[in-house]
């Protein structure tokens, strides 16, 4: 009998709720608690430098769900860092892969989280590719970089 793994992907939208106006980290915590994923890939993660531990979305979500957190930075601004992340009940960060992009495009990375499940090894690869129509060739190059 095979062991089941519950995987979730969640675009955090920098912590703002579905209305795009109100910061709603508690709502995100509620979703994670409701679905109880073993591992979650998070996109559009913002860590506010000027708000201490409370401004670190990843740390707050990890503490509230009892999971470990992993982060791949794409931007480092004056007041915040930005990137992608993962939460996992167990595991380790195996790799952060910088992805190719145009100099004018938002930087992208992929993170790889490794979990040992009995005798089997499971990898989660999490990234957030651009959705712009004119970046299709760039997305293909980024996927190739992940697969290499």
PDB file of C-alpha atoms in Angstrom, residues 22 32 35 40 50 58 60 65-66 77 79 83 86 96 98 117 122 125 128 131 138 145 147:
ATOM      1  CA  UNK A  22      -7.041  43.701   3.173  1.00  0.00           C
ATOM      2  CA  UNK A  32      -3.859  25.710   5.537  1.00  0.00           C
ATOM      3  CA  UNK A  35      -6.773  21.262   4.190  1.00  0.00           C
ATOM      4  CA  UNK A  40       2.729  23.455   0.326  1.00  0.00           C
ATOM      5  CA  UNK A  50      10.411  46.918   9.061  1.00  0.00           C
ATOM      6  CA  UNK A  58       6.724  32.539   6.137  1.00  0.00           C
ATOM      7  CA  UNK A  60       4.133  33.310  10.914  1.00  0.00           C
ATOM      8  CA  UNK A  65       0.655  25.490  11.242  1.00  0.00           C
ATOM      9  CA  UNK A  66       3.520  23.696  12.991  1.00  0.00           C
ATOM     10  CA  UNK A  77      13.919  45.909  -1.700  1.00  0.00           C
ATOM     11  CA  UNK A  79      11.494  47.522   3.137  1.00  0.00           C
ATOM     12  CA  UNK A  83      10.037  35.411  -3.417  1.00  0.00           C
ATOM     13  CA  UNK A  86       7.324  26.186   0.904  1.00  0.00           C
ATOM     14  CA  UNK A  96      17.313  27.184  -4.946  1.00  0.00           C
ATOM     15  CA  UNK A  98      17.895  30.903 -10.288  1.00  0.00           C
ATOM     16  CA  UNK A 117       9.031   9.137   3.159  1.00  0.00           C
ATOM     17  CA  UNK A 122       9.855  12.888  -2.652  1.00  0.00           C
ATOM     18  CA  UNK A 125       9.591  21.894  -7.000  1.00  0.00           C
ATOM     19  CA  UNK A 128       6.065  31.164 -10.039  1.00  0.00           C
ATOM     20  CA  UNK A 131       1.865  34.905 -17.005  1.00  0.00           C
ATOM     21  CA  UNK A 138      11.223  32.736 -21.442  1.00  0.00           C
ATOM     22  CA  UNK A 145      16.613  25.278 -16.299  1.00  0.00           C
ATOM     23  CA  UNK A 147      14.791  20.147 -15.461  1.00  0.00           C
TER      24      UNK A 147
END
